[in-house]
CSV table of C-alpha atoms in Angstrom, one decimal:
chain,number,residue,atom,x,y,z
Y,29,UNK,CA,18.6,28.8,117.7
Y,30,UNK,CA,18.0,25.7,119.8
Y,31,UNK,CA,20.4,22.7,119.4
Y,32,UNK,CA,19.1,20.0,117.1
Y,33,UNK,CA,21.6,17.2,117.7
Y,34,UNK,CA,24.0,15.7,120.2
Y,35,UNK,CA,27.2,17.6,120.9
Y,36,UNK,CA,29.7,17.2,118.1
Y,37,UNK,CA,27.2,15.6,115.7
Y,38,UNK,CA,26.4,16.8,112.2
Y,39,UNK,CA,22.7,17.8,111.8
Y,40,UNK,CA,22.5,18.4,108.1
Y,41,UNK,CA,22.8,16.2,105.0
Y,42,UNK,CA,22.6,18.3,101.9
Y,43,UNK,CA,19.6,20.5,102.3
Y,44,UNK,CA,17.8,18.3,104.9
Y,45,UNK,CA,18.0,18.9,108.6
Y,46,UNK,CA,18.7,15.8,110.7
Y,47,UNK,CA,17.6,16.4,114.3
Y,48,UNK,CA,18.1,14.0,117.1
Y,49,UNK,CA,16.8,11.2,117.7
Y,50,UNK,CA,18.0,10.8,114.1
Y,51,UNK,CA,21.7,10.9,113.2
Y,52,UNK,CA,24.1,10.3,110.4
Y,53,UNK,CA,27.2,9.4,112.4
Y,54,UNK,CA,28.1,6.7,115.0
Y,55,UNK,CA,26.7,7.5,118.5
Y,56,UNK,CA,24.7,10.4,117.1
Y,57,UNK,CA,21.2,8.8,117.0
Y,58,UNK,CA,18.9,7.2,119.4
Y,59,UNK,CA,20.1,3.6,120.0
Y,60,UNK,CA,17.3,1.8,118.2
Y,61,UNK,CA,16.8,0.5,114.7
Y,62,UNK,CA,15.7,3.1,112.1
Y,63,UNK,CA,17.2,6.3,113.6
Y,64,UNK,CA,20.7,6.0,112.2
Y,65,UNK,CA,20.3,7.3,108.7
Y,66,UNK,CA,22.8,7.3,105.8
Y,67,UNK,CA,24.1,10.5,104.2
Y,68,UNK,CA,25.3,9.7,100.7
Y,69,UNK,CA,27.8,12.4,100.0
Y,70,UNK,CA,28.8,10.9,96.6
Y,71,UNK,CA,25.8,12.8,95.1
Y,72,UNK,CA,25.4,16.5,94.8
Y,73,UNK,CA,23.7,17.6,96.8
Y,74,UNK,CA,24.1,14.8,99.3
Y,75,UNK,CA,21.1,12.5,99.7
Y,76,UNK,CA,19.7,11.4,103.1
Y,77,UNK,CA,18.7,7.7,102.9
Y,78,UNK,CA,16.3,5.7,105.0
Y,79,UNK,CA,16.5,1.9,105.7
Y,80,UNK,CA,18.0,-0.1,102.9
Y,81,UNK,CA,18.4,3.1,100.8
Y,82,UNK,CA,15.3,2.7,98.6
Y,83,UNK,CA,13.8,5.8,100.1
Y,84,UNK,CA,15.3,9.3,100.2
Y,85,UNK,CA,14.4,11.5,103.2
Y,86,UNK,CA,13.1,14.9,102.1
Y,87,UNK,CA,12.1,16.3,105.5
Y,88,UNK,CA,12.1,15.2,109.2
Y,89,UNK,CA,9.6,17.0,111.4
Y,90,UNK,CA,9.8,17.0,115.2
Y,91,UNK,CA,6.6,19.0,115.4
Y,92,UNK,CA,4.4,16.2,114.2
Y,93,UNK,CA,6.8,13.2,114.4
Y,94,UNK,CA,6.8,12.6,110.6
Y,95,UNK,CA,9.3,11.9,107.8
Y,96,UNK,CA,8.5,12.8,104.2
Y,97,UNK,CA,10.3,10.2,102.2
Y,98,UNK,CA,10.5,9.7,98.4
Y,99,UNK,CA,10.8,6.5,96.5
Y,100,UNK,CA,10.7,5.6,92.8
Y,101,UNK,CA,8.1,3.7,90.9
Y,102,UNK,CA,5.0,1.9,92.1
Y,103,UNK,CA,4.2,-1.4,93.9
Y,104,UNK,CA,5.6,-4.4,92.0
Y,105,UNK,CA,2.8,-7.0,91.4
Y,106,UNK,CA,3.6,-10.6,90.8
Y,107,UNK,CA,1.9,-13.0,88.4
Y,108,UNK,CA,-0.6,-14.0,91.0
Y,109,UNK,CA,-1.8,-10.4,91.4
Y,110,UNK,CA,-0.1,-9.9,94.7
Y,111,UNK,CA,2.5,-7.5,96.0
Y,112,UNK,CA,3.8,-5.8,99.2
Y,113,UNK,CA,4.3,-2.2,100.1
Y,114,UNK,CA,7.0,-1.6,102.7
Y,115,UNK,CA,7.1,2.0,103.6
Y,116,UNK,CA,10.4,2.3,105.5
Y,117,UNK,CA,12.5,-0.1,103.3
Y,118,UNK,CA,13.5,-2.0,106.5
Y,119,UNK,CA,11.7,-5.4,106.0
Y,120,UNK,CA,9.3,-6.8,108.6
Y,121,UNK,CA,11.3,-5.9,111.7
Y,122,UNK,CA,8.8,-5.2,114.5
Y,123,UNK,CA,11.3,-2.7,115.9
Y,124,UNK,CA,11.0,-0.4,112.9
Y,125,UNK,CA,9.9,3.0,114.2
Y,126,UNK,CA,8.0,4.0,111.1
Y,127,UNK,CA,4.4,3.5,110.1
Y,128,UNK,CA,2.3,5.0,107.3
Y,129,UNK,CA,0.9,8.2,108.6
Y,130,UNK,CA,-2.8,7.5,109.2
Y,131,UNK,CA,-5.6,9.9,108.2
Y,132,UNK,CA,-5.6,12.5,105.4
Y,133,UNK,CA,-1.9,12.2,104.5
Y,134,UNK,CA,-1.5,9.3,102.1
Y,135,UNK,CA,-3.6,7.6,99.5
Y,136,UNK,CA,-3.8,4.6,97.1
Y,137,UNK,CA,-3.5,5.6,93.5
Y,138,UNK,CA,-4.3,3.1,90.7
Y,139,UNK,CA,-4.0,3.6,86.9
Y,140,UNK,CA,-5.2,1.3,84.2
Y,141,UNK,CA,-8.3,0.0,82.5
Y,142,UNK,CA,-11.0,-2.1,84.2
Y,143,UNK,CA,-8.7,-3.0,87.1
Y,144,UNK,CA,-9.1,-3.1,90.9
Y,145,UNK,CA,-6.5,-2.9,93.7
Y,146,UNK,CA,-6.9,-3.3,97.4
Y,147,UNK,CA,-4.6,-2.8,100.4
Y,148,UNK,CA,-4.8,-5.3,103.2
Y,149,UNK,CA,-3.2,-5.6,106.6
Y,150,UNK,CA,-3.8,-9.4,106.6
Y,151,UNK,CA,-5.7,-11.9,104.5
Y,152,UNK,CA,-9.1,-10.9,105.9
Y,153,UNK,CA,-8.8,-7.2,106.5
Y,154,UNK,CA,-9.0,-4.6,103.6
Y,155,UNK,CA,-8.1,-1.1,104.6
Y,156,UNK,CA,-8.4,0.6,101.2
Y,157,UNK,CA,-9.2,-0.1,97.6
Y,158,UNK,CA,-10.5,1.4,94.3
Y,159,UNK,CA,-11.3,0.5,90.7
Y,160,UNK,CA,-10.5,2.2,87.4
Y,161,UNK,CA,-12.4,1.8,84.2
Y,162,UNK,CA,-12.0,2.7,80.5
Y,163,UNK,CA,-14.4,2.7,77.5
Y,164,UNK,CA,-13.5,0.5,74.6
Y,165,UNK,CA,-12.5,3.6,72.6
Y,166,UNK,CA,-11.0,5.4,75.6
Y,167,UNK,CA,-8.3,7.9,74.9
Y,168,UNK,CA,-4.9,7.8,76.5
Y,169,UNK,CA,-5.7,10.2,79.3
Y,170,UNK,CA,-6.9,10.3,82.9
Y,171,UNK,CA,-10.2,11.9,83.9
Y,172,UNK,CA,-10.1,14.2,86.9
Y,173,UNK,CA,-12.8,16.0,88.8
Y,174,UNK,CA,-14.0,19.5,87.8
Y,175,UNK,CA,-12.4,22.9,88.4
Y,176,UNK,CA,-8.8,21.6,88.2
Y,177,UNK,CA,-9.3,19.0,90.9
Y,178,UNK,CA,-6.4,16.5,91.3
Y,179,UNK,CA,-8.9,13.7,92.2
Y,180,UNK,CA,-9.3,10.9,89.7
Y,181,UNK,CA,-12.9,10.3,88.6
Y,182,UNK,CA,-12.4,6.5,88.2
Y,183,UNK,CA,-11.9,6.7,84.5
Y,184,UNK,CA,-8.3,5.7,83.7
Y,185,UNK,CA,-7.3,6.2,87.3
Y,186,UNK,CA,-8.7,6.1,90.8
Y,187,UNK,CA,-7.7,7.2,94.3
Y,188,UNK,CA,-8.7,6.1,97.8
Y,189,UNK,CA,-7.7,7.3,101.3
Y,190,UNK,CA,-5.6,5.0,103.6
Y,191,UNK,CA,-6.7,5.3,107.2
Y,192,UNK,CA,-4.4,2.6,108.5
Y,193,UNK,CA,-1.0,3.3,109.9
Y,194,UNK,CA,0.8,0.0,109.1
Y,195,UNK,CA,4.5,-0.7,108.5
Y,196,UNK,CA,3.7,-2.7,105.4
Y,197,UNK,CA,0.6,-3.5,103.4
Y,198,UNK,CA,-0.3,-6.4,101.2
Y,199,UNK,CA,-1.5,-5.4,97.8
Y,200,UNK,CA,-4.1,-7.4,95.8
Y,201,UNK,CA,-4.7,-6.6,92.1
Y,202,UNK,CA,-7.2,-8.1,89.7
Y,203,UNK,CA,-8.6,-7.3,86.2
Y,204,UNK,CA,-12.4,-6.8,86.1
Y,205,UNK,CA,-12.7,-8.3,82.6
Y,206,UNK,CA,-10.5,-9.6,79.9
Y,207,UNK,CA,-11.7,-7.4,77.1
Y,208,UNK,CA,-8.7,-7.0,74.7
Y,209,UNK,CA,-10.0,-3.7,73.5
Y,210,UNK,CA,-9.3,-2.1,76.8
Y,211,UNK,CA,-6.7,-4.4,78.4
Y,212,UNK,CA,-3.7,-2.5,77.0
Y,213,UNK,CA,-5.0,1.1,76.7
Y,214,UNK,CA,-3.1,2.1,79.8
Y,215,UNK,CA,-0.3,0.5,81.7
Y,216,UNK,CA,-1.3,-0.5,85.2
Y,217,UNK,CA,0.4,1.3,88.1
Y,218,UNK,CA,-0.3,1.1,91.8
Y,219,UNK,CA,1.1,3.7,94.2
Y,220,UNK,CA,1.0,4.4,97.9
Y,221,UNK,CA,1.6,8.1,97.9
Y,222,UNK,CA,1.2,11.4,99.7
Y,223,UNK,CA,-2.2,13.0,99.2
Y,224,UNK,CA,-2.3,15.4,96.2
Y,225,UNK,CA,0.9,14.0,94.6
Y,226,UNK,CA,-0.9,12.5,91.7
Y,227,UNK,CA,-1.9,15.2,89.2
Y,228,UNK,CA,-2.1,15.7,85.4
Y,229,UNK,CA,1.7,16.2,85.1
Y,230,UNK,CA,2.4,12.9,86.9
Y,231,UNK,CA,-0.2,11.3,84.8
Y,232,UNK,CA,1.4,12.5,81.6
Y,233,UNK,CA,4.8,11.2,82.8
Y,234,UNK,CA,3.3,7.8,83.5
Y,235,UNK,CA,1.8,7.6,80.0
Y,236,UNK,CA,5.0,8.4,78.2
Y,237,UNK,CA,6.9,5.5,76.8
Y,238,UNK,CA,10.0,4.8,79.0
Y,239,UNK,CA,12.6,5.7,76.3
Y,240,UNK,CA,11.1,9.2,76.1
Y,241,UNK,CA,11.3,9.9,79.8
Y,242,UNK,CA,13.9,12.6,80.5
Y,243,UNK,CA,13.5,12.7,84.3
Y,244,UNK,CA,13.9,8.9,85.0
Y,245,UNK,CA,11.5,6.8,87.1
Y,246,UNK,CA,8.5,8.5,88.6
Y,247,UNK,CA,9.3,9.8,92.1
Y,248,UNK,CA,6.7,9.0,94.7
Y,249,UNK,CA,6.5,10.8,98.1
Y,250,UNK,CA,5.0,9.3,101.2
Y,251,UNK,CA,4.4,10.5,104.7
Y,252,UNK,CA,5.6,8.3,107.5
Y,253,UNK,CA,5.0,8.6,111.2
Y,254,UNK,CA,7.7,7.7,113.7
Y,255,UNK,CA,7.9,6.9,117.4
Y,256,UNK,CA,10.5,5.6,119.9
Y,257,UNK,CA,9.9,2.1,121.2
Y,258,UNK,CA,11.2,1.5,124.7
Y,259,UNK,CA,12.6,-1.8,125.9
Y,260,UNK,CA,14.8,-3.0,128.7
Y,261,UNK,CA,17.9,-1.9,127.0
Y,262,UNK,CA,16.9,1.8,126.7
Y,263,UNK,CA,14.7,2.3,129.8
Y,264,UNK,CA,15.9,3.8,133.0
Y,265,UNK,CA,15.4,0.9,135.3
Y,266,UNK,CA,15.6,-2.9,135.1
Y,267,UNK,CA,11.9,-3.4,135.7
Y,268,UNK,CA,10.9,-1.6,132.5
Y,269,UNK,CA,8.9,-3.6,130.0
Y,270,UNK,CA,8.3,-3.3,126.2
Y,271,UNK,CA,6.1,-0.2,125.5
Y,272,UNK,CA,5.4,0.7,129.1
Y,273,UNK,CA,2.9,3.5,130.0
Y,274,UNK,CA,4.2,7.0,129.1
Y,275,UNK,CA,5.4,7.9,132.6
Y,276,UNK,CA,8.2,9.7,134.4
Y,277,UNK,CA,10.8,7.0,133.5
Y,278,UNK,CA,10.0,7.4,129.8
Y,279,UNK,CA,10.2,11.2,130.0
Y,280,UNK,CA,13.6,11.0,131.7
Y,281,UNK,CA,15.0,8.8,129.0
Y,282,UNK,CA,13.3,10.0,125.9
Y,283,UNK,CA,11.8,13.5,126.4
Y,284,UNK,CA,14.9,15.0,127.9
Y,285,UNK,CA,14.0,18.6,127.8
Y,286,UNK,CA,12.6,20.3,130.9
Y,287,UNK,CA,9.8,21.9,129.0
Y,288,UNK,CA,8.6,18.8,127.1
Y,289,UNK,CA,5.8,16.2,127.4
Y,290,UNK,CA,5.5,12.6,126.3
Y,291,UNK,CA,2.7,11.1,124.2
Y,292,UNK,CA,2.0,7.4,123.7
Y,293,UNK,CA,1.2,6.8,120.0
Y,294,UNK,CA,0.2,3.2,120.6
Y,295,UNK,CA,3.3,1.9,118.8
Y,296,UNK,CA,5.8,4.0,120.8
Y,297,UNK,CA,6.5,7.3,122.3
Y,298,UNK,CA,6.7,10.8,120.9
Y,299,UNK,CA,8.0,14.0,122.5
Y,300,UNK,CA,6.8,17.5,122.0
Y,301,UNK,CA,7.7,20.9,123.4
Y,302,UNK,CA,5.2,22.5,125.7
Y,303,UNK,CA,3.1,25.4,124.6
Y,304,UNK,CA,5.1,28.6,124.0
Y,305,UNK,CA,8.3,26.5,123.7
Y,306,UNK,CA,10.0,25.3,120.6
Y,307,UNK,CA,13.1,23.2,119.6
Y,308,UNK,CA,14.1,19.6,120.2
Y,309,UNK,CA,12.3,17.9,123.2
Y,310,UNK,CA,14.6,14.9,122.9
Y,311,UNK,CA,17.6,16.9,124.1
Y,312,UNK,CA,18.4,18.3,127.5
Y,313,UNK,CA,17.5,22.0,127.3
Y,314,UNK,CA,16.2,21.4,123.8
Y,315,UNK,CA,12.9,23.3,124.3
Y,316,UNK,CA,13.4,27.0,124.6
Y,317,UNK,CA,10.9,29.9,125.0
Y,318,UNK,CA,9.4,31.1,121.7
Y,319,UNK,CA,8.4,34.7,120.9
Y,320,UNK,CA,4.6,34.4,120.7
């Protein structure tokens, strides 16, 4: 089996594989913010934590440069109807290697009666949003599509795709009316979550009164994309600049395997093994021939 980490470095935390450029010990990860993870061995099994520890890492993929992370609860909304979603739990540091995976991987989920939520990258740019409604005599339930679909119909809950790949998103919430007959039918929750996570079971857990919950806060998975950002401290030569083109210098310092190639993601660089090779493209000799 191809090597996954630097020599002498542990590459597992509990049940989760930790391949380089990530690491859980000193000098075992790529020297940039975000790649040195925390393995909390006080729990059984041990938990792999990202950033400030608010997210638990469930899976790291070299094949598509993603991390599947799990947080608890939804977005906190202040009195003014505003909140912030920060996916990596690392604040607003521009060097954070993680962004929300764009495309059909994550979605906005809103529960509540006669409410609307939007996601914005700035004050003027909305990237996603949806509205949820209830009848005055609406029952305490969510309405889904037909044939067992997990997709909310907009009655009691709504969902919307998130095409943007941001490190954080501003959340705006408002009530569409002040009718007391529907205002308290359902508690309002706003989630940024992996597509297909929200289903009838999750809906029932959300509707339960907190004292009756046996499993604790709702766990919310999200898919993050990661890339390596190159600057003058990690590039091969002194004339390197922040985020240079994906050229031979980048390949020598990031995509270390002979049978690998480099891709510029727009925010940083990602390495992949060539066709018919598999393993870790970030390590010397990391990509080995596969039996296809």
